[in-house]
Coordinates of C-alpha atoms in Angstrom, one line a residue:
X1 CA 99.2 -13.8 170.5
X2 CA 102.0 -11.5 171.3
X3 CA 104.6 -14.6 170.6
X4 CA 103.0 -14.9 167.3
X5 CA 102.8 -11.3 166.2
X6 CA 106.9 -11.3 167.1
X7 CA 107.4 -14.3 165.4
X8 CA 105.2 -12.8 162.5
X9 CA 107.4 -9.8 162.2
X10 CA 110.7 -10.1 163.5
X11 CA 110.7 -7.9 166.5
X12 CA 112.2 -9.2 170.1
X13 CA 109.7 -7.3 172.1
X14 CA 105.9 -5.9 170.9
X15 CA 105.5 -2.2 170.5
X16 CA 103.2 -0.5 173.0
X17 CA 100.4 1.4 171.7
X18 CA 100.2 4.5 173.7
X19 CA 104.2 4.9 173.3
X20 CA 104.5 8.1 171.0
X21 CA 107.4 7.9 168.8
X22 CA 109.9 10.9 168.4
X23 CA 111.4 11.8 165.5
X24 CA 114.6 12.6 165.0
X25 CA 116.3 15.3 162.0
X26 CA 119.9 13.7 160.5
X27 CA 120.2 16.8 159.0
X28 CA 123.4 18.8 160.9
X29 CA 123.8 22.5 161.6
X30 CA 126.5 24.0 159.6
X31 CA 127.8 27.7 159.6
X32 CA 127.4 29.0 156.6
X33 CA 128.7 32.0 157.5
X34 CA 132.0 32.9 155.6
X35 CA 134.6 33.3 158.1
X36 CA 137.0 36.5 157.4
X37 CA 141.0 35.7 157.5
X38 CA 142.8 36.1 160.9
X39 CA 146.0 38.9 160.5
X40 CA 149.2 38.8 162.9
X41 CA 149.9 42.2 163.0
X42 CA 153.7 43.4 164.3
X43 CA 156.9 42.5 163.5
X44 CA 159.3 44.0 161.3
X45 CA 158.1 42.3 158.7
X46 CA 155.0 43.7 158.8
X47 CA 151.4 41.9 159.0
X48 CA 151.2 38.7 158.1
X49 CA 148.2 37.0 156.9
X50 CA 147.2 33.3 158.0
X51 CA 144.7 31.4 156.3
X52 CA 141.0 31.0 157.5
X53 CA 140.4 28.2 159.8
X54 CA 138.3 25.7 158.7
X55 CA 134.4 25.5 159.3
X56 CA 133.5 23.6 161.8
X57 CA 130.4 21.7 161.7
X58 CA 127.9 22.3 164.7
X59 CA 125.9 19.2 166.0
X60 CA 122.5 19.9 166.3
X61 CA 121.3 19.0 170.3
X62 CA 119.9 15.4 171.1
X63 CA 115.9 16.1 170.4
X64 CA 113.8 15.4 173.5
X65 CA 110.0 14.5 173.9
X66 CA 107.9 17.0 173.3
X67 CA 105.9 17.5 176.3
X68 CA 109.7 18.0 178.3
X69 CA 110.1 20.9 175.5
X70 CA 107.0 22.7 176.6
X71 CA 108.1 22.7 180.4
X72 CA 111.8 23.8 180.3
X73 CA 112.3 27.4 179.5
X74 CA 114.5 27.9 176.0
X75 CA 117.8 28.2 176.6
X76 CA 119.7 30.8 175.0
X77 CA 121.9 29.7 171.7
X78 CA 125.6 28.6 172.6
X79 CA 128.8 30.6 171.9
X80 CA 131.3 29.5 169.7
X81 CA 134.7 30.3 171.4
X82 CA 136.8 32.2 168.7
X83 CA 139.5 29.9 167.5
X84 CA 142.8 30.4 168.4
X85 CA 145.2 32.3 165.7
X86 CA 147.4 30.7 163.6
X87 CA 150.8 30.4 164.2
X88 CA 153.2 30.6 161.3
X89 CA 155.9 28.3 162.0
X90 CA 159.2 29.2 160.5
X91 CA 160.5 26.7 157.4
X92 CA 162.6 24.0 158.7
X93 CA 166.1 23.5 156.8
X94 CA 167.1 19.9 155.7
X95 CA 169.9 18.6 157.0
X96 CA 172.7 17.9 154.4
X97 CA 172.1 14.4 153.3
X98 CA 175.4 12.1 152.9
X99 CA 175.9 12.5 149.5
X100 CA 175.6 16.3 149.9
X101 CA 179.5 17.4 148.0
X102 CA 181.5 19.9 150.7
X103 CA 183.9 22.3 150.4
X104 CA 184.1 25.8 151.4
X105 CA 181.5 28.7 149.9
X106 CA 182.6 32.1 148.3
X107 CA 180.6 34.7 150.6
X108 CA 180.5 38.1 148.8
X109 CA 179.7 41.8 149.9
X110 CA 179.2 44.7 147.7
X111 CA 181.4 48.0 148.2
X112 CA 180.6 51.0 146.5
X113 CA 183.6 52.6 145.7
X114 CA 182.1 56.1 144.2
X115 CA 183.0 58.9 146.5
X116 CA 180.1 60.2 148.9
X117 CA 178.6 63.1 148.3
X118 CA 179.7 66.0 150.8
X119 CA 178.2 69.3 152.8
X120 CA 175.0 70.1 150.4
X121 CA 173.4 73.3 151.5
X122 CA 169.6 73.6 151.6
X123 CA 168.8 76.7 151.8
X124 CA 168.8 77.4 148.4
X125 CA 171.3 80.2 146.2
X126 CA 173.1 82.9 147.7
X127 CA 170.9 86.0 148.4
X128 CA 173.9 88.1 147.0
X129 CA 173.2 86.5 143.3
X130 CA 171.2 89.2 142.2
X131 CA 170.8 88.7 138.2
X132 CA 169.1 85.5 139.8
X133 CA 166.8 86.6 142.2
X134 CA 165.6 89.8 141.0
X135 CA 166.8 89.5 137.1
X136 CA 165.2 93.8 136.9
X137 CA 167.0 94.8 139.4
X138 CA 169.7 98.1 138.2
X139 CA 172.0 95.9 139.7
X140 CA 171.3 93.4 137.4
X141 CA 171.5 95.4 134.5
X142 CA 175.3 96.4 135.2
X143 CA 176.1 92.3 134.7
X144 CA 174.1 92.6 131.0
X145 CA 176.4 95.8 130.4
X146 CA 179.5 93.5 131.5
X147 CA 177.9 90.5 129.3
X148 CA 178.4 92.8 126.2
X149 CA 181.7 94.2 127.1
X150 CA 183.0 90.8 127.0
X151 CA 181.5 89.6 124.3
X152 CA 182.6 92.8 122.7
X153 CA 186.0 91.6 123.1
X154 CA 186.0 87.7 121.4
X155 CA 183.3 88.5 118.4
X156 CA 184.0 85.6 116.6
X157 CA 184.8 82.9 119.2
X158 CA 182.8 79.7 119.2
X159 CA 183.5 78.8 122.6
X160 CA 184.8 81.6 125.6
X161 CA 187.1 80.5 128.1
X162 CA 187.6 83.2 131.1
X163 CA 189.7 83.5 134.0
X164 CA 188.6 85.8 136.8
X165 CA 191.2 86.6 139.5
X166 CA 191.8 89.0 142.4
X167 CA 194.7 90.3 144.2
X168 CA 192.9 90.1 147.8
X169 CA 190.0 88.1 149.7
X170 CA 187.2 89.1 149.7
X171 CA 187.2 90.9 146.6
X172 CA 183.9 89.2 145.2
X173 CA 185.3 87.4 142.6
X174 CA 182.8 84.2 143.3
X175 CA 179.4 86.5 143.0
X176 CA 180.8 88.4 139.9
X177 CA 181.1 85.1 138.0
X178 CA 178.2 83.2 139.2
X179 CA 175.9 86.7 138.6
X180 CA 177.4 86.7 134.9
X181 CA 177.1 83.0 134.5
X182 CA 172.7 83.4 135.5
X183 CA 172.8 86.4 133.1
X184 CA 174.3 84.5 129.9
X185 CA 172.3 81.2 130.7
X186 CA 169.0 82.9 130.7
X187 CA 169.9 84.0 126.8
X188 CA 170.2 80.1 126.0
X189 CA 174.0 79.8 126.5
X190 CA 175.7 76.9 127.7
X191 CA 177.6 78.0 130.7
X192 CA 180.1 75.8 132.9
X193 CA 181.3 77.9 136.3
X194 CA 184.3 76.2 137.0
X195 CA 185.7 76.6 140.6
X196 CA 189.3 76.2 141.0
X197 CA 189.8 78.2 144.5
X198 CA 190.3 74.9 146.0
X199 CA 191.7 77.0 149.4
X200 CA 189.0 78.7 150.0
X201 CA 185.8 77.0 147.2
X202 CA 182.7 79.3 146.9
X203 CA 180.8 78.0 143.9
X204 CA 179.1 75.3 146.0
X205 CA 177.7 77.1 148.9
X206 CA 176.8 80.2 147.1
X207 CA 174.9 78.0 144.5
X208 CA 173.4 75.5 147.1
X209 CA 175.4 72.1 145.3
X210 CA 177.1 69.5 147.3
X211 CA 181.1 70.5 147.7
X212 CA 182.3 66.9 145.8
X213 CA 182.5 64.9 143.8
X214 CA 184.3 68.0 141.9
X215 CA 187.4 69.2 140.6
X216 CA 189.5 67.8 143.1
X217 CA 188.1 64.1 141.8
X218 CA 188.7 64.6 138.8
X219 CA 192.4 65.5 138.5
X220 CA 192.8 62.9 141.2
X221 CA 191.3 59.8 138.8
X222 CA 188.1 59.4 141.2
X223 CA 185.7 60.5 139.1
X224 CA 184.8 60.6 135.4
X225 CA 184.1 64.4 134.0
X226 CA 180.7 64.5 132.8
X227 CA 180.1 62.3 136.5
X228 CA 181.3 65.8 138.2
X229 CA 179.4 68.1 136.5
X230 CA 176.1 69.6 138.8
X231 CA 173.2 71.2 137.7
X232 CA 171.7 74.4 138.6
X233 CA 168.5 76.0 139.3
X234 CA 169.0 77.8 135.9
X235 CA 168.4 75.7 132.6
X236 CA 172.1 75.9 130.4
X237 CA 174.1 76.8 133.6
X238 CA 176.4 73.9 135.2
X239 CA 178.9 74.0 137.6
X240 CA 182.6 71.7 138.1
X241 CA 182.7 72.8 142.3
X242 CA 186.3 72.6 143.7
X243 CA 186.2 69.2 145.3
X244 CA 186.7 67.7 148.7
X245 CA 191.0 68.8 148.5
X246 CA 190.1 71.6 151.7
X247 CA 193.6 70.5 153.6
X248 CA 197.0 72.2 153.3
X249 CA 198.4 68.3 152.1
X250 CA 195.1 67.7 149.7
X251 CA 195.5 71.5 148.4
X252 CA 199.6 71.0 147.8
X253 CA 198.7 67.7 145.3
X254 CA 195.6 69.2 143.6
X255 CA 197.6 72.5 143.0
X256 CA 200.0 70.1 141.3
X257 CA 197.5 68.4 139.6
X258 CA 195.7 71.8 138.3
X259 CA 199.0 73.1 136.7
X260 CA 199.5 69.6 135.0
X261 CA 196.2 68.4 133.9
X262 CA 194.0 72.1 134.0
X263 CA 195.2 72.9 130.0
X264 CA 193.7 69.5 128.7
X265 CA 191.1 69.8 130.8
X266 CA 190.1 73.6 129.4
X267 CA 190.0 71.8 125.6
X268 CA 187.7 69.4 126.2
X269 CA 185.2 72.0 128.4
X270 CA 185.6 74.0 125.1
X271 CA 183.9 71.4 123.0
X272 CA 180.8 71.3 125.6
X273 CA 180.2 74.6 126.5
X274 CA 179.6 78.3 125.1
X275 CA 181.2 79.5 127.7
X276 CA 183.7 78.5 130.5
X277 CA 183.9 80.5 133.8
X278 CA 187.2 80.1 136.1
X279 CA 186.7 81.1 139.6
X280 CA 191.3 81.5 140.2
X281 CA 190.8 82.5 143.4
X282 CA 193.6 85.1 144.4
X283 CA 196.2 85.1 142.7
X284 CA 200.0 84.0 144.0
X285 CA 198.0 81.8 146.4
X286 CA 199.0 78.2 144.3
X287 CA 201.6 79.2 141.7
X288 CA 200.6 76.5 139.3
X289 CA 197.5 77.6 139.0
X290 CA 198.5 81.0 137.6
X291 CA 200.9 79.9 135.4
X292 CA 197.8 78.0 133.8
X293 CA 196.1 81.4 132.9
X294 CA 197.4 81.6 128.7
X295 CA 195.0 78.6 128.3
X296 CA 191.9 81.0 128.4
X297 CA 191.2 82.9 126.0
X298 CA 191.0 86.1 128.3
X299 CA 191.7 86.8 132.2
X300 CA 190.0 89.4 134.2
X301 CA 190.8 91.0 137.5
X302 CA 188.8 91.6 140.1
X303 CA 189.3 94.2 143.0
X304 CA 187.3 96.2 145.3
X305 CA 186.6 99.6 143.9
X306 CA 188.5 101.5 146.6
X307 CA 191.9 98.8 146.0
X308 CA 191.9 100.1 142.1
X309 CA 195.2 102.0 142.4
X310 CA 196.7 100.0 145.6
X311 CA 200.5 98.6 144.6
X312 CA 199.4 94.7 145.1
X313 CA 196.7 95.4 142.4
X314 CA 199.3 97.6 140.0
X315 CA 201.3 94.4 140.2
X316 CA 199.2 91.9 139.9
X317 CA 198.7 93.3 135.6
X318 CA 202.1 92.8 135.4
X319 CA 202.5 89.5 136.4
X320 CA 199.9 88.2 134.3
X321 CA 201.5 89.6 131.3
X322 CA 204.8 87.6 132.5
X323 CA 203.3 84.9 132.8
X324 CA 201.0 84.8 129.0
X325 CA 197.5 85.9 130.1
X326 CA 195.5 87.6 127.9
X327 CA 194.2 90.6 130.4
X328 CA 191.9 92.6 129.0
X329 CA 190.1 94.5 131.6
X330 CA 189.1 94.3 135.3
X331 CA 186.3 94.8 136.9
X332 CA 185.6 96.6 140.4
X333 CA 182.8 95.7 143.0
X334 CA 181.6 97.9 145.4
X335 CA 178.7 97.5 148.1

């Protein structure tokens, strides 16, 4: 019967009846999990991010008959190692192919030519600037009285031009003009201070601006005028420092430079500004700068109270009568 029952239904071998079938699940255990993008961090580029590695498909474990399952204790579920992180390989260059043309290739590198600035200070304005630190100080009020003198003196003028000069160091010639230049700003005036003590240059250190591109550039060709010009901490007020000409040889060509070019110079600041300050230094230090002094429209002197009637300050009027210079007054500092 058994040969006819295989016969009858195609099977090699007849099933045995107390043999319990197991089933079996196709289905496959996938991580569904969304895995999080690996990141290289270091470098000097900075992180870099890889893509996410692929999911891999888990193979759920070979079922075995049931009554084995209820004998063996579970077994804890497997770890999945962490995959390894990706490494970016760098791009590969092509070599050139035969018909690639040759020849040699123009390499270029840019090279700023525009002077470097030089020597800012940081520690802000010069305590000794009074009209700009403590504008109600009585001190303060003697640079408004000197404000009105002047502008006593040119009543009609459009634009001022004034040259301050002193017969000594140390007279205070740079604090006088910077304390009048703070006090005519803060009425709305448009004030240049214009430093051309290129010897011994004050404007920049007592009004915390870098030392060049200045007056020294300009004459020399380096720099455009308007390019020179620095602001200050006071709307209106603008300053033309002395430059980066601090050598004996640099201070010999710019003095040259000053006597030929400071004139033209002077008419074009006229067309900017309400008024013009000169910081001249001392005077008799570079010639050609004095003899420049009829182009303002007034020059002052400046001496320490005590030098008033001293011989070098007696002559010093003189000489800028010789030379032109409109000297109207002078005006005395004192600690």
């Amino acid at each position: 019967m058994s040969r006819v029952f295989s016969a009858m239904t195609g099977t090699g071998s007849p099933r045995s009846a107390g043999t319990a079938e197991v089933e079996r699940e196709d289905e496959e255990f996938v991580d569904d999990a969304e895995t999080p993008p690996f990141v290289e961090i270091g470098g000097p580029g900075g992180p870099v991010f890889s893509a996410a590695p692929a999911k891999a498909a888990v193979t759920a474990p070979v079922p075995v008959p049931e009554a084995k399952l209820k004998q063996d204790p579970p077994r804890a579920f497997p770890r999945i190692a962490a995959p390894a992180a990706a490494v970016v390989a760098p791009p590969s260059v092509a070599a050139p192919g035969p018909d690639a043309p040759t020849g040699t290739y123009l390499s270029v590198r840019f090279h700023d030519a525009a002077p470097r600035p030089i020597g800012r200070t940081t520690d802000g304005p010069d305590a000794g600037l009074v009209a700009l630190h403590f504008p109600d100080h009585p001190v303060s009020g003697e640079y408004r009285t000197l404000r009105d003198e002047i502008a006593r003196q040119l009543p009609e003028a459009t634009s001022r031009v004034l040259t301050f000069t002193a017969a000594s160091p140390e007279a205070g010639t740079t604090t006088v003009i910077l304390n009048l230049g703070v006090t005519l700003a803060r009425e709305g005036q448009r004030v240049l201070v214009l430093d051309t003590n290129v010897t011994r240059p004050g404007v920049a250190p007592k009004l915390a601006l870098r030392a060049a591109p200045g007056l020294a550039e300009v004459l020399g060709g380096h720099m455009p005028l308007t390019w020179a010009f620095q602001p200050t901490v006071v709307p209106g007020l603008q300053a033309l420092t002395a430059g980066s000409a601090t050598d004996a040889a640099g201070s010999d060509a710019i003095g040259a430079a000053i006597g030929r070019d400071l004139p033209k110079l002077i008419s074009q600041l006229r067309q900017w500004f309400d008024w013009v300050l000169i910081d001249a230094g001392v005077w008799g230090v570079i010639p050609e700068r004095d003899a420049t002094c009829p182009s303002a429209d007034v020059v002052y002197l400046v001496t320490r109270e005590a030098d008033a009637n001293r011989p070098e300050f007696t002559g010093l009027r003189t000489w800028v009568k010789q030379l032109g210079g409109a000297l109207r007054g002078f005006v005395t500092t004192r600690v």
